[in-house]
Amino acid sequence: MRILITGSNGLLGQKLVAALRLDAEMELTATSRGADRSPQPLGSRYRALDITVASAVDAVFDAVRPEVVIHTAAMTNVDACELDPAACQLQNVTATKHLVQAAKRHNSHFIHLSTDFIFDGTAGPYREEDVPAPLSIYGHSKLDSERLVMNAGLERWAIARTIIVYGIAPGLSRSNVVLWAKAALEKGQPIKVVDDQWRMPTLAEDLADGCIRIAKRGATGIYHLSGTDGMSILELVQRVGAFFHLDTSVVTPVKSSSLGQPAQRPPRTGFILDKARHELGYAPRHFEEGLAVLAAQLQA
Ligand SMILES: NC(=O)c1ccc[n+]([C@@H]2O[C@H](COP(=O)([O-])OP(=O)(O)OC[C@H]3O[C@@H](n4cnc5c(N)ncnc54)[C@H](OP(=O)(O)O)[C@@H]3O)[C@@H](O)[C@H]2O)c1
């Protein structure tokens, strides 16, 4: 199966590459902006691709003729999206349109990554069919891109929504909450952590596995793929501290409104995972099992 990944330098992208590069069933092409930042360079299996450039997207698709596309690339910094809506629209919506059009020409199975931030967080955990109501520019852009994917006339499409992805990979352009909390607690640095946002954090390896299950089964429709354990961000940080035996007395609980962040966050998201479990055999790890995976990688 010829499979093309966008955003292969990102957290999910790197985990997909790690899982697929040795998979005998898959002929992998990884693409991302700029040079390949995989720990083991992919050589000719990597192509630099800025997905905002339609002609570049078309050229790569014509050369690779992908049977499956996993579209992970996005502008993922929620506050940056709020401050620069035009860039967010270009990266998250216009670029998705270029990819969808190319996928349509090649009859590719198009798997699109989306987010819990399409919901307003008043009624989590959410099922796939619940009604979206984004609160932020980022959430709107991801919902608009979902609608593009659904309504483009693609023969096979899937949307994989996820929540706070954590993990470790080299050369990431941004950190994640688990690494941030661990680093701050290790330094004994005082941190303010919100206690009024509730999430189900997702180990990047589990999300990659869910996406690959969608690809291999040719599954279509919307799937919720998150971790199993729901918690406030405060509890998340406390559990990271407990797992790594770090002092959490430096943590001050605060309310979201006190942080003055540009983008509004949904208070309570979380996903009901029944559909992914039953249809895909998706079996994400518990939070501490995920932390153990990360700890082993840090040691190696
Ligand atoms: N991370 C989360 O907590 C989270 C939660 C919900 C949903 N999601 C969704 O899951 C997906 C994967 O997230 P992630 O955590 O892997 O994000 P990430 O680590 O920020 O990776 C995104 C990757 O996309 C690349 N990219 C951005 N614009 C591009 C462009 N124009 N052309 C080519 N590549 C481009 C980035 O390149 P650079 O490295 O060069 O910047 C980056 O490597 C995204 O669609 C995101 O919206 C993530």
Short mmCIF file of N, CA and C and ligand atoms in Angstrom, two decimals, residues 6-13 31-34 37 49-52 71-77 91-92 95 113-116 138 142 161-166 171-174 207, ligand 1:
data_model
loop_
_atom_site.label_atom_id
_atom_site.label_comp_id
_atom_site.label_asym_id
_atom_site.label_seq_id
_atom_site.Cartn_x
_atom_site.Cartn_y
_atom_site.Cartn_z
N THR A 6 1.66 13.72 5.58
CA THR A 6 2.07 15.13 5.65
C THR A 6 2.48 15.43 7.09
N GLY A 7 3.36 16.41 7.26
CA GLY A 7 3.78 16.82 8.61
C GLY A 7 4.63 15.77 9.30
N SER A 8 5.49 15.09 8.54
CA SER A 8 6.25 13.97 9.12
C SER A 8 7.29 14.43 10.15
N ASN A 9 7.60 15.73 10.18
CA ASN A 9 8.52 16.23 11.21
C ASN A 9 7.82 16.49 12.54
N GLY A 10 6.50 16.46 12.58
CA GLY A 10 5.75 16.75 13.80
C GLY A 10 5.73 15.56 14.74
N LEU A 11 5.06 15.73 15.87
CA LEU A 11 5.04 14.65 16.88
C LEU A 11 4.34 13.41 16.34
N LEU A 12 3.11 13.57 15.87
CA LEU A 12 2.40 12.41 15.32
C LEU A 12 3.12 11.91 14.07
N GLY A 13 3.56 12.83 13.22
CA GLY A 13 4.23 12.44 11.98
C GLY A 13 5.43 11.53 12.26
N THR A 31 6.38 13.40 4.06
CA THR A 31 6.58 14.78 3.58
C THR A 31 6.42 15.73 4.75
N SER A 32 7.17 16.82 4.70
CA SER A 32 7.01 17.89 5.69
C SER A 32 7.67 19.14 5.14
N ARG A 33 7.51 20.23 5.88
CA ARG A 33 8.13 21.49 5.48
C ARG A 33 9.63 21.41 5.74
N GLY A 34 10.46 21.77 4.76
CA GLY A 34 11.91 21.81 4.98
C GLY A 34 12.54 20.43 5.00
N ARG A 37 13.55 15.73 9.53
CA ARG A 37 14.10 15.75 10.88
C ARG A 37 13.88 14.40 11.60
N LEU A 49 7.82 19.17 1.39
CA LEU A 49 6.57 19.63 0.79
C LEU A 49 5.89 20.65 1.69
N ASP A 50 5.74 21.86 1.16
CA ASP A 50 4.93 22.86 1.85
C ASP A 50 3.52 22.72 1.31
N ILE A 51 2.62 22.27 2.14
CA ILE A 51 1.27 21.93 1.65
C ILE A 51 0.42 23.15 1.29
N THR A 52 0.93 24.36 1.57
CA THR A 52 0.18 25.55 1.15
C THR A 52 0.39 25.86 -0.33
N HIS A 71 -3.03 12.95 6.79
CA HIS A 71 -2.75 14.40 6.78
C HIS A 71 -2.65 14.91 8.22
N THR A 72 -1.39 14.98 8.71
CA THR A 72 -1.19 15.45 10.10
C THR A 72 -0.77 16.91 10.15
N ALA A 73 -0.19 17.44 9.05
CA ALA A 73 0.40 18.79 9.10
C ALA A 73 -0.67 19.83 9.40
N ALA A 74 -0.34 20.76 10.24
CA ALA A 74 -1.29 21.83 10.58
C ALA A 74 -0.57 22.90 11.36
N MET A 75 -1.20 24.08 11.45
CA MET A 75 -0.76 25.10 12.39
C MET A 75 -1.46 24.73 13.70
N THR A 76 -0.68 24.20 14.66
CA THR A 76 -1.27 23.56 15.84
C THR A 76 -1.21 24.42 17.10
N ASN A 77 -0.52 25.57 17.02
CA ASN A 77 -0.45 26.46 18.19
C ASN A 77 -1.72 27.31 18.24
N GLN A 91 -2.83 27.54 6.44
CA GLN A 91 -2.20 26.26 6.80
C GLN A 91 -3.24 25.16 7.02
N ASN A 92 -4.36 25.54 7.66
CA ASN A 92 -5.28 24.49 8.11
C ASN A 92 -6.44 24.23 7.15
N ALA A 95 -4.65 24.71 2.65
CA ALA A 95 -3.72 23.61 2.37
C ALA A 95 -4.45 22.27 2.33
N LEU A 113 -6.48 14.59 10.26
CA LEU A 113 -6.40 14.73 11.72
C LEU A 113 -7.17 15.96 12.18
N SER A 114 -7.98 15.78 13.22
CA SER A 114 -8.71 16.92 13.77
C SER A 114 -8.66 16.88 15.30
N THR A 115 -9.50 17.67 15.95
CA THR A 115 -9.27 18.02 17.35
C THR A 115 -10.55 18.09 18.18
N ASP A 116 -10.39 17.93 19.49
CA ASP A 116 -11.49 18.15 20.43
C ASP A 116 -11.90 19.63 20.47
N TYR A 138 -8.54 28.47 15.82
CA TYR A 138 -7.99 27.13 15.53
C TYR A 138 -9.13 26.11 15.40
N LYS A 142 -10.15 23.93 12.04
CA LYS A 142 -10.14 22.46 11.94
C LYS A 142 -11.53 21.94 11.57
N ARG A 161 -10.17 12.45 15.16
CA ARG A 161 -10.06 13.58 16.12
C ARG A 161 -9.29 13.11 17.34
N THR A 162 -8.46 14.01 17.88
CA THR A 162 -7.68 13.64 19.05
C THR A 162 -7.60 14.77 20.06
N ILE A 163 -6.93 14.50 21.19
CA ILE A 163 -6.90 15.45 22.33
C ILE A 163 -5.48 15.47 22.90
N ILE A 164 -4.98 16.64 23.27
CA ILE A 164 -3.64 16.80 23.89
C ILE A 164 -2.72 15.60 23.61
N VAL A 165 -1.95 15.71 22.56
CA VAL A 165 -1.05 14.61 22.20
C VAL A 165 0.28 14.84 22.93
N TYR A 166 0.77 13.79 23.59
CA TYR A 166 2.05 13.93 24.29
C TYR A 166 3.00 12.81 23.87
N GLY A 171 13.77 17.07 17.49
CA GLY A 171 13.62 18.21 16.58
C GLY A 171 12.20 18.72 16.44
N LEU A 172 11.36 18.56 17.47
CA LEU A 172 9.99 19.07 17.35
C LEU A 172 10.00 20.59 17.37
N SER A 173 9.08 21.20 16.60
CA SER A 173 9.03 22.66 16.58
C SER A 173 8.28 23.19 17.80
N ARG A 174 7.56 22.31 18.53
CA ARG A 174 6.95 22.78 19.78
C ARG A 174 6.85 21.62 20.77
N LEU A 207 -2.08 7.23 19.17
CA LEU A 207 -2.75 7.94 18.07
C LEU A 207 -2.24 7.43 16.72
N1 LIG B 1 -0.84 18.14 19.51
C1 LIG B 1 -2.05 18.12 20.02
O1 LIG B 1 -2.23 18.24 21.23
C2 LIG B 1 -3.23 17.93 19.11
C3 LIG B 1 -4.51 17.90 19.68
C4 LIG B 1 -5.62 17.74 18.83
C5 LIG B 1 -5.43 17.61 17.47
N2 LIG B 1 -4.18 17.65 16.96
C6 LIG B 1 -4.02 17.53 15.50
O2 LIG B 1 -3.17 16.43 15.22
C7 LIG B 1 -2.34 16.71 14.10
C8 LIG B 1 -0.90 16.41 14.42
O3 LIG B 1 -0.49 17.18 15.53
P1 LIG B 1 0.99 17.16 16.07
O4 LIG B 1 0.92 17.19 17.56
O5 LIG B 1 1.78 16.08 15.42
O6 LIG B 1 1.46 18.60 15.58
P2 LIG B 1 2.94 19.20 15.43
O7 LIG B 1 3.90 18.45 16.29
O8 LIG B 1 2.78 20.67 15.60
O9 LIG B 1 3.29 18.85 13.92
C9 LIG B 1 2.72 19.50 12.84
C10 LIG B 1 3.71 19.40 11.71
O10 LIG B 1 3.13 20.00 10.56
C11 LIG B 1 4.15 20.70 9.88
N3 LIG B 1 3.60 21.74 9.06
C12 LIG B 1 2.94 22.86 9.44
N4 LIG B 1 2.62 23.59 8.37
C13 LIG B 1 3.08 22.93 7.29
C14 LIG B 1 3.07 23.19 5.90
N5 LIG B 1 2.54 24.31 5.40
N6 LIG B 1 3.63 22.28 5.07
C15 LIG B 1 4.18 21.16 5.56
N7 LIG B 1 4.24 20.86 6.86
C16 LIG B 1 3.71 21.75 7.72
C17 LIG B 1 4.98 21.31 11.01
O11 LIG B 1 6.24 21.65 10.50
P3 LIG B 1 7.39 22.33 11.37
O12 LIG B 1 7.86 21.25 12.31
O13 LIG B 1 8.41 22.70 10.36
O14 LIG B 1 6.75 23.48 12.09
C18 LIG B 1 5.01 20.17 12.00
O15 LIG B 1 6.13 19.32 11.79
C19 LIG B 1 -2.64 18.15 13.70
O16 LIG B 1 -3.49 18.13 12.57
C20 LIG B 1 -3.34 18.74 14.90
O17 LIG B 1 -4.25 19.75 14.51
C21 LIG B 1 -3.07 17.79 17.74
#
